[in-house]
CSV table of C-alpha atoms in Angstrom, one decimal:
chain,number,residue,atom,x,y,z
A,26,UNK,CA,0.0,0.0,0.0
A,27,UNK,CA,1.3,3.6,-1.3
A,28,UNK,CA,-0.1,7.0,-0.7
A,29,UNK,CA,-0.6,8.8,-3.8
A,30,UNK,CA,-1.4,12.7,-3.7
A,31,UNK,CA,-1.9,15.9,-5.7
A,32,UNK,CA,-1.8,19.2,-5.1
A,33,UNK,CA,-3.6,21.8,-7.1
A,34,UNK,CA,-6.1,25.0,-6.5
A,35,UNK,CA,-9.5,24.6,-6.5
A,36,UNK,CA,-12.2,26.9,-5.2
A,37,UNK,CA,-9.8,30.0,-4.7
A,38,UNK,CA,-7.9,27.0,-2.4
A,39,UNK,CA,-5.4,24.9,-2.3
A,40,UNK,CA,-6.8,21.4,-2.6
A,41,UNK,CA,-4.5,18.6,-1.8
A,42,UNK,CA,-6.0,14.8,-2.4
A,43,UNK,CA,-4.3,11.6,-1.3
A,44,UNK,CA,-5.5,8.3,-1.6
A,45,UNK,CA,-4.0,4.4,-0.5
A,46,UNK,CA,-3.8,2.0,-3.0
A,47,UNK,CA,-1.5,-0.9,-4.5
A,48,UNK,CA,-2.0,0.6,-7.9
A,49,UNK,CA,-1.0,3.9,-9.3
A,50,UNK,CA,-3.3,4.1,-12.1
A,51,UNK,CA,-6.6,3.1,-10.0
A,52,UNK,CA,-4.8,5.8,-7.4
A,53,UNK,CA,-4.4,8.4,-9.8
A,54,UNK,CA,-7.6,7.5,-11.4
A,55,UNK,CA,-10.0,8.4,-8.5
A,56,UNK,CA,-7.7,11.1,-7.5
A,57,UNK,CA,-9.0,12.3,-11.3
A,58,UNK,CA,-12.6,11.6,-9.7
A,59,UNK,CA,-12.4,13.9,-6.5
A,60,UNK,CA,-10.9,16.9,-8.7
A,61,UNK,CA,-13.8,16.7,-11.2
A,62,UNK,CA,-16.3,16.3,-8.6
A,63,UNK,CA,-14.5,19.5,-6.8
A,64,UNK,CA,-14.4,21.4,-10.1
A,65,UNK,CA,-18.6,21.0,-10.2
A,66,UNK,CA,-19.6,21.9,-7.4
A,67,UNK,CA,-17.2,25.2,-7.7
A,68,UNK,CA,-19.3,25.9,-11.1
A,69,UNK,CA,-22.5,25.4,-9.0
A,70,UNK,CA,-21.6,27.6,-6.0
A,71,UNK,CA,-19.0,30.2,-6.8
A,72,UNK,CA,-19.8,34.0,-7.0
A,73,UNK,CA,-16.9,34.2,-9.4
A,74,UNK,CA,-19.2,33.3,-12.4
A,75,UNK,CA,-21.7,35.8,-13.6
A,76,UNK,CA,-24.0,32.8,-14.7
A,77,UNK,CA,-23.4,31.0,-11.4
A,78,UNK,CA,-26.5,29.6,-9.7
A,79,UNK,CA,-25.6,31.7,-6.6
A,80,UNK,CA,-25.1,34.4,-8.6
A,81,UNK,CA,-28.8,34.0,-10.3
A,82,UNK,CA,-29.9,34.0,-6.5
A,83,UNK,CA,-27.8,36.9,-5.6
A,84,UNK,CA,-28.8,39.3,-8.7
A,85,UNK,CA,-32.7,38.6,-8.1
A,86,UNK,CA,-32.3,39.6,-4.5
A,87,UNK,CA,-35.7,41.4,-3.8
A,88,UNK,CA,-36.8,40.9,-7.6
A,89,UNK,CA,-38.0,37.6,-7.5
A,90,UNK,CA,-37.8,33.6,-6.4
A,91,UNK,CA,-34.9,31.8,-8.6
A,92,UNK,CA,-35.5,27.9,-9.5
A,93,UNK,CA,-32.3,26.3,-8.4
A,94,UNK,CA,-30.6,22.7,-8.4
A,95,UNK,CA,-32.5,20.4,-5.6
A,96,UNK,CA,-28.3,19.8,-4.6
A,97,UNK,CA,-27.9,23.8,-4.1
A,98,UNK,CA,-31.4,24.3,-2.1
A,99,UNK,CA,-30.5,21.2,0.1
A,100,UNK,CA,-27.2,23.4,1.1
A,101,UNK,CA,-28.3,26.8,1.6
A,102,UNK,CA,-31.5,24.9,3.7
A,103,UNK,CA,-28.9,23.5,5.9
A,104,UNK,CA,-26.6,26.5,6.0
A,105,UNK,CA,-29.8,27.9,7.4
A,106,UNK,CA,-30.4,25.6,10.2
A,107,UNK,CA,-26.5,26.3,11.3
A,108,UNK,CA,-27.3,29.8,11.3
A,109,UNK,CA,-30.1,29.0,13.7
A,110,UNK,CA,-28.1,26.7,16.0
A,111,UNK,CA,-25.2,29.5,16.2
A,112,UNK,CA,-27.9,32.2,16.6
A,113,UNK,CA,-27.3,34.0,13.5
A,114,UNK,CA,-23.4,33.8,14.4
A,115,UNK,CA,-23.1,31.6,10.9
A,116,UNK,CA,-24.8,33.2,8.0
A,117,UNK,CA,-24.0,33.0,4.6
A,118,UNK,CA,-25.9,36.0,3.8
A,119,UNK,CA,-22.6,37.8,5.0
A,120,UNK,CA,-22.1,38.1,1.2
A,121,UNK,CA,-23.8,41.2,2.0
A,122,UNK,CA,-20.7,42.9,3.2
A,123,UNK,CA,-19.6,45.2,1.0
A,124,UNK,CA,-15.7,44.6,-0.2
A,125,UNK,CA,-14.8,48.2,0.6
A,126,UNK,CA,-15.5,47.7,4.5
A,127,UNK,CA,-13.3,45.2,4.5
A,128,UNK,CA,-10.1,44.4,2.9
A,129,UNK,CA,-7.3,42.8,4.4
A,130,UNK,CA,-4.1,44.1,3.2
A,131,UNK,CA,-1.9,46.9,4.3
A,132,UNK,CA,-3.5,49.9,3.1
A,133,UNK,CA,-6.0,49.1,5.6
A,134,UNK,CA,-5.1,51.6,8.4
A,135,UNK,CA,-8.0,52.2,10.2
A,136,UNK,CA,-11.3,50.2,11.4
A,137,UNK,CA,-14.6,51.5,10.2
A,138,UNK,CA,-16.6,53.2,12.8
A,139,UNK,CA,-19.1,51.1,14.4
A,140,UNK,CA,-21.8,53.0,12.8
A,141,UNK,CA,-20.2,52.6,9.4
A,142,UNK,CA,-20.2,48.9,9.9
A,143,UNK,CA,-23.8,48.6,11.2
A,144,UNK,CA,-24.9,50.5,8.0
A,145,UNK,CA,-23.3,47.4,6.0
A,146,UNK,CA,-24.3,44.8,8.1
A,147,UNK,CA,-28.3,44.9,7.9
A,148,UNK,CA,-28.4,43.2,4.8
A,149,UNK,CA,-27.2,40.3,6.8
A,150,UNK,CA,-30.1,38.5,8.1
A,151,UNK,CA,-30.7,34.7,7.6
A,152,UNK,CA,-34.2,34.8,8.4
A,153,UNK,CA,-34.9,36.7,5.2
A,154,UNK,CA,-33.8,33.6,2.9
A,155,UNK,CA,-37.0,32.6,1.3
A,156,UNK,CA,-37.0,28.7,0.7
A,157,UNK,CA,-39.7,27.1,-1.3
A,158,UNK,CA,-38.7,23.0,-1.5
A,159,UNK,CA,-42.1,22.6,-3.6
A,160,UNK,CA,-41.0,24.5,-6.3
A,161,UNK,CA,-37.0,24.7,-5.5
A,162,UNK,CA,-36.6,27.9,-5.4
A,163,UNK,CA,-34.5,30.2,-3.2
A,164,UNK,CA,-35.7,34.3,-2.6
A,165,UNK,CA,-33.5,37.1,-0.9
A,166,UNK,CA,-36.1,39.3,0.5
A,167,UNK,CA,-34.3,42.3,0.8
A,168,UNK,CA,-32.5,44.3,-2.6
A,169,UNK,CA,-28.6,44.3,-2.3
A,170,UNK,CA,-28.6,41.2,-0.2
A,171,UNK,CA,-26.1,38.2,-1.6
A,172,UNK,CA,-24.9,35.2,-0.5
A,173,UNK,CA,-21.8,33.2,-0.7
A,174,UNK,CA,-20.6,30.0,0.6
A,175,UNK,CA,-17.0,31.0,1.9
A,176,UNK,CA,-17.8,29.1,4.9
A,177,UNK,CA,-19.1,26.0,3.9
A,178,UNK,CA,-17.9,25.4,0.4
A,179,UNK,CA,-14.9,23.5,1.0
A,180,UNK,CA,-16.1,21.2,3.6
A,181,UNK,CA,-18.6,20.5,1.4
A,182,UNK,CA,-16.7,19.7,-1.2
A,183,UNK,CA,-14.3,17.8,0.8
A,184,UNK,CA,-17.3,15.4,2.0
A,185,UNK,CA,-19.0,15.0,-1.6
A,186,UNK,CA,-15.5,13.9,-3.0
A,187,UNK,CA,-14.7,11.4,-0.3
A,188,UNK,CA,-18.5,9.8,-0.9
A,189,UNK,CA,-17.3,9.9,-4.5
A,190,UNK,CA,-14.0,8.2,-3.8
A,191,UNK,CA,-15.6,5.6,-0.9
A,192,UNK,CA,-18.2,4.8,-3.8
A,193,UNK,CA,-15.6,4.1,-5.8
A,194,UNK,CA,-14.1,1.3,-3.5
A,195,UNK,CA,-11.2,3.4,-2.3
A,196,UNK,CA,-10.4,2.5,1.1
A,197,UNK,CA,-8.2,4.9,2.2
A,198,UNK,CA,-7.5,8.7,2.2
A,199,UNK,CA,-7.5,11.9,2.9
A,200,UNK,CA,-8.7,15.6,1.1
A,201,UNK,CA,-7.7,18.9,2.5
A,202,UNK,CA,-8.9,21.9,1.3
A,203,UNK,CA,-6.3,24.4,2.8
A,204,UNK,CA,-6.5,22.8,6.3
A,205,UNK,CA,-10.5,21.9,6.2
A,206,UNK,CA,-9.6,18.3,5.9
A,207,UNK,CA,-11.7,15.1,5.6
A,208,UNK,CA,-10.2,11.2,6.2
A,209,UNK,CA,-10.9,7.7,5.9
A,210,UNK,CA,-9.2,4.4,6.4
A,211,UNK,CA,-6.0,4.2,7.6
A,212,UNK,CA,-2.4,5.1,6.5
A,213,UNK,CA,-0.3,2.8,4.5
A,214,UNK,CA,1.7,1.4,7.5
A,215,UNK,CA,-1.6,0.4,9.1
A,216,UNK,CA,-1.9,3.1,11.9
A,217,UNK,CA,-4.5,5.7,12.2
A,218,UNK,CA,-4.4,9.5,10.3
A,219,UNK,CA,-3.2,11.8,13.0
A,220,UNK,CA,-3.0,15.6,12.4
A,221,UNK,CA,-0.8,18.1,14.4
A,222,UNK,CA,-2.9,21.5,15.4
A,223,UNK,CA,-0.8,24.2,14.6
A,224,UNK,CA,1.0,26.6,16.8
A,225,UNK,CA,-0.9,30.0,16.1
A,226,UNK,CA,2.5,31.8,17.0
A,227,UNK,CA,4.8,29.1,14.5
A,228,UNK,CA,1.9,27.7,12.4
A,229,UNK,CA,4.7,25.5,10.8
A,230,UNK,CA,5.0,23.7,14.2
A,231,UNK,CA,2.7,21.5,15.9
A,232,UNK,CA,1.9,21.6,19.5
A,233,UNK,CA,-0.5,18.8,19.9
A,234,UNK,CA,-1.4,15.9,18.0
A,235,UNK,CA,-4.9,14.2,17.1
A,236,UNK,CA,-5.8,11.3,15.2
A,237,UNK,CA,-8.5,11.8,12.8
A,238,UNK,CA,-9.6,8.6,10.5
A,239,UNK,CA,-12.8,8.8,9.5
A,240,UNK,CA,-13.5,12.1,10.9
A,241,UNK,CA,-13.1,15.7,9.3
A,242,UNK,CA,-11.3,18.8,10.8
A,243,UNK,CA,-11.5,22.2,10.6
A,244,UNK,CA,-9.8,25.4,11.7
A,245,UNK,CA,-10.6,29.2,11.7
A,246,UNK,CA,-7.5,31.4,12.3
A,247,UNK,CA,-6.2,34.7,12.5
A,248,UNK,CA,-2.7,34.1,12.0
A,249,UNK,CA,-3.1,33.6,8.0
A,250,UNK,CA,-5.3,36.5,7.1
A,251,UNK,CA,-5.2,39.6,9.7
A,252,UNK,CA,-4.2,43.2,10.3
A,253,UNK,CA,-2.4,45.3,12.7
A,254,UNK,CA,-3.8,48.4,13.7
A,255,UNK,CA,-2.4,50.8,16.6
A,256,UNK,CA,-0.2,47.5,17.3
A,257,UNK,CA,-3.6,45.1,17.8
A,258,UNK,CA,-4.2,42.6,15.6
A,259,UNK,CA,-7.9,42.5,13.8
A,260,UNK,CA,-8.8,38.6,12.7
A,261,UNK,CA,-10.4,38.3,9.1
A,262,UNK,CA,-13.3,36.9,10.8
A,263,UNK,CA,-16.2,39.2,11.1
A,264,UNK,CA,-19.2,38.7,13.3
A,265,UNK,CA,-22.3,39.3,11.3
A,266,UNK,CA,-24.1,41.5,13.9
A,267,UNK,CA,-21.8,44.2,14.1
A,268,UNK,CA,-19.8,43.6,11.1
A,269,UNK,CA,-16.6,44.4,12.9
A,270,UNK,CA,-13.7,41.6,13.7
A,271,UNK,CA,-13.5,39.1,17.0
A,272,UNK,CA,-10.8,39.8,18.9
A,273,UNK,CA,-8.9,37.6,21.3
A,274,UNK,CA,-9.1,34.5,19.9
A,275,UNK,CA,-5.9,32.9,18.0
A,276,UNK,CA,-7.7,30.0,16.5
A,277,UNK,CA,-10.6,27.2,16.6
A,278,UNK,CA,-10.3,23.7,15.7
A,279,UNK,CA,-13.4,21.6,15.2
A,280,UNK,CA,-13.5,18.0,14.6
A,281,UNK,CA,-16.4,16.2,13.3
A,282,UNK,CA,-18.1,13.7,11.5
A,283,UNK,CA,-18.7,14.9,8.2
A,284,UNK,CA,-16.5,18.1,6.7
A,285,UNK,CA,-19.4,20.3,5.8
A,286,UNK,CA,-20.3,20.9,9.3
A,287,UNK,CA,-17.2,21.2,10.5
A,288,UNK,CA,-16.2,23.7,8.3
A,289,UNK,CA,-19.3,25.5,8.8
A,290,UNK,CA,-19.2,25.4,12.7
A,291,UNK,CA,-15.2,26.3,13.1
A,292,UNK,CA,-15.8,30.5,12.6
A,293,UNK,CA,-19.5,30.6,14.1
A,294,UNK,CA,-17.7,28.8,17.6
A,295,UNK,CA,-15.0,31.9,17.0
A,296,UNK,CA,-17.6,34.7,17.2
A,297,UNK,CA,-19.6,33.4,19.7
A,298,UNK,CA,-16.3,33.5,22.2
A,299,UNK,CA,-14.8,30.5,24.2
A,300,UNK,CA,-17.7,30.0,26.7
A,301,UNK,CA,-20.4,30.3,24.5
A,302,UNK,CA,-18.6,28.2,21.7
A,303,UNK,CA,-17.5,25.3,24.0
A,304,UNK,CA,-21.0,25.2,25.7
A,305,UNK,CA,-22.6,25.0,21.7
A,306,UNK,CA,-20.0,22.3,21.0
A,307,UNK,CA,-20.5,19.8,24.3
A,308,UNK,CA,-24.4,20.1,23.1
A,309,UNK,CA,-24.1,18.9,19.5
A,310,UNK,CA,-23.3,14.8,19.4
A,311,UNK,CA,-19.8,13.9,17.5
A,312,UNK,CA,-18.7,17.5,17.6
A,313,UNK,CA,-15.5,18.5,19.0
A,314,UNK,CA,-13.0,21.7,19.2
A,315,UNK,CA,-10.3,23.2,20.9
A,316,UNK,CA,-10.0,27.2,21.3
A,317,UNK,CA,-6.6,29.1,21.7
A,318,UNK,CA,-6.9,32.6,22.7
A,319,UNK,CA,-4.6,35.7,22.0
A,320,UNK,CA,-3.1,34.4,25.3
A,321,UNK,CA,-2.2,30.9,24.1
A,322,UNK,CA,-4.4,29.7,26.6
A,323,UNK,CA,-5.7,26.2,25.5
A,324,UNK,CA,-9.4,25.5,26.1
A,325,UNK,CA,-11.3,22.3,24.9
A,326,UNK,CA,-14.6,20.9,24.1
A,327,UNK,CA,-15.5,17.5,26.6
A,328,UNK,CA,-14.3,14.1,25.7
A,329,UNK,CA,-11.4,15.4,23.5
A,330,UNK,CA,-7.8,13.7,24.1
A,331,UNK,CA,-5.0,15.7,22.7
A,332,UNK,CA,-1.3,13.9,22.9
């Protein structure tokens, strides 16, 4: 038994897919599979195509219902029912935010007031996603509103790829979309997939270790994307209701079952803060995370065994 990977960028990410086999070309093969099956659902959900289903949705925003795919409906339903669990905290009518509120590079010097970011933020509103499974359609109530699927588009992917590959009779592997990662089976030499969560100060070093087969992981961080203003750093993780950044939190791991929800749940957990994001985590079955804050102060969910 070999690994076999590649590397390449999907979805505005860097997508890396291994899989375990004896045989390259059946390997290589369903490695073929998972990037296809990636590539599709990118054409179905980006924003970055004008004919986009999401951007059909997004342009008839207070116009009128749009029929969709029963696949995309099924998706924005459940992105709904996260939004309710994390009280609004996930939304993926956060496509609302307008671009020039917030960019994260350096000639960002200032934060906008917190008037000027209520103004932008009350387009953000779940509850104002129209659903219609009769007739599949999906409505935006309000004009200008937009959604995107930034924060549950690669987990997704991930998850519909493994099914893909597990269909397929492969037994063993693993599919990472930038850190969102999903695995199955075990490594060639037999033992289970471990992963190391990252030291927000060295991400290149690991403090901890975990071992993942068969379960999906996910991370929100503010030690990729952030800014430094008056020598305070400003995550790229806004909370919806003020549209203005979390602070004091490094990063949030979450480990579940299935790569879609734990994509979803890893920045909703982030702006609800450590005690309200561990006591949402110990409530949900099969749902685990672990919190470091701007202190390096480690906090975790129950029932979770670092090493």
């Amino acid at each position: 038994m070999k690994k076999y990977s590649e590397s390449l960028k999907l979805m505005g990410n860097n997508f890396t897919i291994s899989v375990v086999a004896d045989d390259e070309e059946f390997a290589l093969e369903n490695i073929k599979i998972a990037i296809q099956e990636i590539k599709r659902i990118e054409q179905l959900f980006t924003t970055y195509k004008a004919d986009s289903q999401t951007n059909l949705i997004n342009e008839n925003a207070g116009i009128r219902p749009v029929k969709v795919d029963m696949e995309v409906f099924d998706l924005i339903e459940r992105s709904v029912a996260i939004s309710r669990i994390t009280q609004g905290a996930f939304d993926i009518t956060y496509g609302s935010i307008d671009k020039s509120l917030w960019n994260f590079d350096k000639t960002m010097t200032e934060l906008p007031t917190a008037e000027t970011a209520r103004k932008m933020v009350h387009l953000i509103n779940y509850n104002n996603i129209i659903l219609d499974r009769e007739n599949e359609t999906v409505f935006l109530k309000e004009k200008g509103m937009r959604i995107g699927f930034g924060g549950i588009g690669k987990g997704y992917a991930a998850e519909m790829a493994k099914n893909k590959l597990i269909a397929n009779n492969v037994k063993s592997g693993i599919i990472n979309a930038s850190g969102d990662l999903t695995s199955w089976g075990l490594q060639p030499n037999g033992k289970q997939w471990t992963i190391g969560i990252a030291n927000p100060d060295q991400p290149a070093s690991a403090f901890s270790y975990i071992e993942i087969s068969g379960k999906a992981v996910a991370t929100s961080g503010n030690y990729e994307k952030y800014i430094m203003i008056g020598g305070k750093k400003y995550s790229h993780t806004i909370d919806p209701k003020t549209g203005l950044p979390i602070t004091g939190i490094k990063s949030v791991t979450v480990i579940s079952n299935n790569a879609e929800f734990a994509d979803a749940m890893a920045t909703p957990i982030a702006v609800m803060g450590i005690k309200a994001g561990l006591y949402l985590v110990d409530q949900i079955p099969d749902l685990y995370c672990i919190i470091i804050d701007d202190n390096n102060k480690i906090y975790t969910s129950k029932n979770i065994n670092l090493r």
